[in-house]
Amino acid sequence: MYDKTDLRSTLAGSPAGAAPVDRLYDAEYGLFYRDPPVEDDDRGRSWYVRGQNFVIAYSEALPGATFERTGQSDEYMVLLPDEDTPATASAGDQNERSGGYALFVMPPGDSRITLEKGGRIVRIFSALSPDLVAKCPNADAYADRHANIPPFQPWPEPAGGYRVRLYSLDVPVEPGRFGRIWRCTTVMVNIPNRQQGPRDLTKVSPHHHDDFEQCSLALEGEWRHHMRWPWAVDMNKWHDDVHVAVDSPSVTVIPAQVIHTSTWHSDANQLVDIFAPPRLDFSLKPGWVLNEADYPMLAQ
């Protein structure tokens, strides 16, 4: 249910035959502002949290920190959410440098990214890396695959093959386009522009996703995530509504089939939504995915 001014009201409806509600799952949280880091070493401090199909690694890096992957099985994204965080991403004989406020897509295999001055870095992986899954304090929540989420299926290989790809976040607002959306073979990110002032509570956007989770990464401001679980035929499985207040930085993983909306309550607020694999409905909207020329659509 969207306000008529919300561009998501133009999305195609859910496909017929979505999995019925037979088991309900709790939301998952990574409260990085409160919880101790999983890693605290010469690179800085890092926190991890997972969903069914993804792993988020949020780090506050020290100057000169290098984050490496060896034998990575698939693509991953690296988000530099702040300006003045110079970084170099490398794979094979390719080196790409950014001054910050950027998104890298990193290829399978060996790769690394170095932050000259340190700063915030968010790495976004599929859940096909067991070593990263093992770092997540909530790994046990997905010991069994959630029944209402289909098995993970990556999207087709990028045009021109795998390589380091660099995208600036400095993208102007364009009428008719929702947010700032990029995808690769494994994940999709939507990075709306920073919200100034609290949300208008007369124009919220309660909705649900039949068969995928929504990962909401709060980078700035105070947020409240409002969630309502559908009723199952067995009342013993019903959930109370949840209205959880979280600060930044944090991750909230909203389960499939749960009605949800978020409100923001600070002077400046920044949220990033993450999906794995990429969302088809967003991808079907012409012009919404900013790098759609680099990544072919999933076959229909």
XYZ file of C-alpha atoms in Angstrom:
300
model
C 0.000 0.000 0.000
C 1.719 3.150 -1.226
C 0.709 6.772 -1.286
C -0.169 7.733 -4.867
C 2.891 9.996 -4.995
C 5.224 7.069 -4.185
C 6.840 5.752 -7.383
C 6.662 2.194 -6.045
C 2.895 2.339 -6.581
C 3.696 1.766 -10.281
C 5.454 -1.560 -9.693
C 4.049 -4.758 -11.136
C 2.025 -6.830 -8.671
C 3.320 -9.931 -6.953
C 3.430 -13.040 -9.132
C 0.666 -15.580 -8.756
C 1.439 -18.629 -6.697
C 3.547 -17.053 -3.972
C 4.351 -19.430 -1.141
C 1.574 -19.533 1.477
C 2.267 -18.525 5.051
C 3.143 -21.787 6.746
C 5.921 -20.600 9.028
C 6.715 -17.099 10.235
C 10.198 -15.815 10.970
C 11.514 -13.110 13.257
C 13.304 -9.997 12.072
C 17.080 -9.991 12.483
C 19.166 -7.089 13.753
C 22.746 -5.925 13.697
C 23.009 -2.998 16.122
C 26.526 -1.860 15.326
C 26.227 1.291 17.458
C 25.625 -0.912 20.503
C 27.066 -4.381 19.965
C 30.808 -5.104 20.255
C 32.594 -5.564 16.928
C 33.239 -9.067 15.659
C 36.734 -7.986 14.628
C 38.907 -5.311 16.238
C 42.364 -5.380 14.682
C 44.909 -3.331 12.742
C 42.326 -2.713 10.010
C 39.776 -1.200 12.399
C 36.488 -2.458 13.785
C 34.081 -4.674 11.820
C 30.585 -5.993 12.430
C 28.759 -8.751 10.527
C 25.134 -9.790 10.110
C 23.389 -12.060 7.638
C 20.075 -12.700 5.950
C 19.024 -15.812 4.061
C 20.973 -14.872 0.925
C 23.425 -12.145 1.998
C 26.102 -11.095 4.465
C 26.727 -7.471 5.463
C 30.183 -6.494 6.727
C 30.242 -2.962 8.154
C 33.667 -1.579 9.056
C 35.136 1.568 10.551
C 38.546 1.317 8.916
C 41.850 2.750 10.113
C 44.126 4.616 7.665
C 45.808 2.207 5.277
C 43.423 -0.667 6.037
C 43.202 -3.339 3.354
C 40.301 -5.773 3.020
C 41.090 -8.810 0.890
C 39.178 -11.752 -0.530
C 40.995 -14.837 -1.792
C 39.195 -17.283 -4.054
C 35.905 -15.413 -3.694
C 33.194 -17.528 -5.321
C 31.053 -14.704 -6.725
C 30.678 -10.954 -7.132
C 30.283 -8.636 -4.174
C 29.710 -4.929 -3.656
C 31.702 -2.394 -1.668
C 29.934 0.785 -0.564
C 31.830 3.908 0.482
C 28.955 6.004 1.858
C 30.988 9.084 2.749
C 32.966 11.664 0.797
C 36.703 12.043 1.329
C 37.328 8.328 1.857
C 39.859 7.624 -0.907
C 40.143 3.961 -1.785
C 41.751 1.727 -4.390
C 40.060 -1.503 -5.468
C 42.200 -4.116 -7.196
C 41.686 -7.462 -8.920
C 44.214 -9.076 -11.221
C 46.018 -6.298 -13.095
C 43.123 -3.845 -12.686
C 43.151 -0.959 -10.200
C 40.288 1.486 -9.773
C 40.556 4.491 -7.474
C 37.774 6.541 -5.919
C 37.821 9.576 -3.677
C 34.798 8.212 -1.797
C 31.014 8.407 -2.029
C 31.068 5.488 -4.434
C 30.086 1.887 -5.071
C 32.461 -0.808 -6.308
C 31.430 -4.143 -7.775
C 34.205 -6.660 -7.178
C 34.714 -9.772 -9.333
C 35.037 -13.389 -8.209
C 38.521 -14.614 -7.351
C 41.193 -12.603 -5.554
C 40.550 -8.931 -4.827
C 41.339 -6.243 -2.313
C 40.390 -2.706 -1.399
C 42.620 -0.277 0.504
C 41.430 2.881 2.269
C 44.232 5.424 2.368
C 42.662 7.588 5.089
C 40.363 4.999 6.602
C 36.654 5.629 7.005
C 33.409 3.717 6.715
C 33.192 0.804 4.309
C 30.290 -1.617 3.773
C 30.949 -4.906 1.984
C 27.891 -6.753 0.680
C 28.223 -10.447 -0.141
C 25.968 -13.318 -1.052
C 25.720 -16.000 1.625
C 27.799 -18.390 -0.504
C 30.969 -17.581 1.467
C 31.012 -19.910 4.511
C 33.871 -18.051 6.201
C 31.844 -14.827 6.241
C 28.633 -16.538 7.323
C 30.543 -17.977 10.283
C 31.437 -14.466 11.463
C 27.764 -13.450 11.792
C 26.426 -13.526 15.360
C 22.981 -14.404 13.971
C 24.176 -17.277 11.749
C 22.078 -19.821 13.676
C 18.869 -18.049 12.613
C 19.463 -19.461 9.143
C 20.714 -22.914 10.086
C 17.681 -24.111 8.117
C 16.674 -22.251 4.968
C 13.612 -20.086 5.466
C 10.777 -21.904 3.766
C 9.220 -18.845 2.115
C 12.443 -17.830 0.317
C 13.424 -19.842 -2.776
C 16.988 -21.114 -3.235
C 19.464 -18.414 -4.227
C 19.895 -17.937 -7.981
C 22.526 -15.518 -9.293
C 21.742 -13.321 -12.287
C 23.548 -13.591 -15.659
C 27.217 -12.645 -16.000
C 27.961 -8.993 -16.763
C 28.461 -7.675 -20.264
C 32.158 -7.853 -21.107
C 32.924 -10.271 -18.269
C 33.849 -9.869 -14.637
C 36.014 -6.951 -13.567
C 36.135 -4.180 -10.973
C 33.358 -1.701 -11.714
C 33.145 1.725 -10.111
C 30.004 3.850 -9.795
C 29.742 7.304 -8.262
C 26.895 7.902 -5.822
C 26.714 11.494 -7.023
C 23.628 10.939 -9.188
C 21.078 13.740 -9.562
C 17.416 13.181 -8.782
C 15.416 12.419 -11.911
C 11.600 12.671 -12.067
C 10.028 9.242 -12.427
C 13.049 7.328 -11.105
C 12.927 5.767 -7.642
C 16.063 6.129 -5.529
C 19.523 5.277 -6.837
C 19.633 1.582 -7.698
C 22.542 -0.594 -8.822
C 22.725 -4.365 -9.281
C 25.283 -7.050 -9.975
C 24.918 -10.808 -10.379
C 24.333 -11.389 -6.663
C 22.834 -8.315 -4.972
C 20.983 -5.061 -5.546
C 21.289 -1.848 -3.548
C 18.928 1.107 -3.419
C 20.520 4.239 -1.975
C 17.895 6.969 -1.629
C 19.048 10.521 -1.161
C 19.574 11.638 2.438
C 16.270 12.561 4.086
C 16.146 15.917 5.858
C 13.880 16.140 8.891
C 11.368 13.573 10.173
C 9.145 11.613 7.800
C 5.631 12.824 7.018
C 3.554 10.273 8.946
C 0.559 10.838 6.655
C 2.525 9.345 3.727
C 4.070 6.090 4.907
C 4.385 3.021 2.685
C 3.268 -0.286 4.261
C 4.007 -3.191 1.895
C 5.416 -6.707 1.880
C 7.561 -8.984 -0.271
C 6.267 -12.490 -0.899
C 9.535 -14.362 -1.292
C 12.543 -12.235 -0.339
C 13.873 -10.349 2.658
C 14.632 -6.649 2.789
C 17.861 -5.601 4.438
C 17.658 -2.014 5.708
C 21.064 -0.549 6.522
C 20.753 2.644 8.574
C 23.811 4.831 8.084
C 22.583 8.061 9.651
C 19.747 9.125 11.937
C 17.189 7.421 14.152
C 14.810 4.994 12.460
C 11.724 3.061 13.464
C 10.856 -0.087 11.560
C 7.190 -1.013 11.788
C 6.363 -4.664 11.064
C 3.137 -6.689 11.019
C 3.164 -10.446 10.559
C 0.277 -12.050 8.610
C -2.039 -14.360 10.502
C -1.532 -18.076 10.008
C -4.323 -20.607 10.514
C -2.574 -21.692 13.713
C -2.995 -18.863 16.241
C -0.055 -20.210 18.234
C 2.179 -18.958 15.424
C 0.875 -15.380 15.444
C 3.279 -12.506 16.128
C 2.583 -9.190 17.801
C 3.244 -6.068 15.758
C 6.751 -4.652 16.148
C 7.722 -0.978 16.172
C 11.458 -1.109 16.797
C 13.579 2.028 17.201
C 17.172 1.742 15.977
C 20.014 4.195 15.760
C 22.790 4.260 13.189
C 24.750 2.363 12.110
C 22.549 -0.720 12.144
C 20.967 -3.406 9.998
C 17.378 -4.632 10.197
C 16.473 -7.713 8.155
C 12.737 -7.705 7.437
C 11.331 -11.188 6.781
C 9.483 -12.173 3.636
C 5.681 -11.736 3.791
C 5.863 -9.285 6.708
C 4.076 -5.965 6.138
C 6.530 -3.183 6.881
C 7.336 0.484 6.584
C 10.026 2.674 8.100
C 9.983 6.173 9.539
C 12.899 8.494 10.204
C 13.129 10.911 13.100
C 16.336 12.963 12.935
C 17.479 16.118 11.208
C 19.465 14.019 8.688
C 18.683 10.397 7.845
C 20.243 7.877 5.447
C 19.042 4.325 4.772
C 20.253 1.793 2.193
C 18.041 -1.111 1.131
C 19.745 -4.319 0.037
C 18.267 -7.334 -1.747
C 19.776 -10.670 -2.781
C 19.440 -11.670 -5.534
C 18.433 -8.481 -7.429
C 14.763 -7.505 -7.472
C 12.963 -8.246 -10.719
C 10.228 -5.626 -10.236
C 12.747 -2.804 -9.821
C 14.707 -4.134 -12.795
C 11.640 -4.123 -15.043
C 11.204 -0.365 -14.578
C 13.032 1.403 -17.436
C 15.790 3.640 -16.142
C 15.516 2.674 -12.488
C 18.650 0.498 -12.397
C 21.510 2.868 -13.144
C 23.928 0.186 -14.390
C 21.408 -1.966 -16.240
C 23.562 -1.821 -19.400
C 26.329 -3.670 -17.532
C 24.160 -6.486 -16.158
C 21.701 -8.478 -18.301
C 18.240 -9.241 -16.979
C 17.335 -12.616 -15.570
C 15.590 -14.708 -18.258
C 11.806 -14.650 -17.909
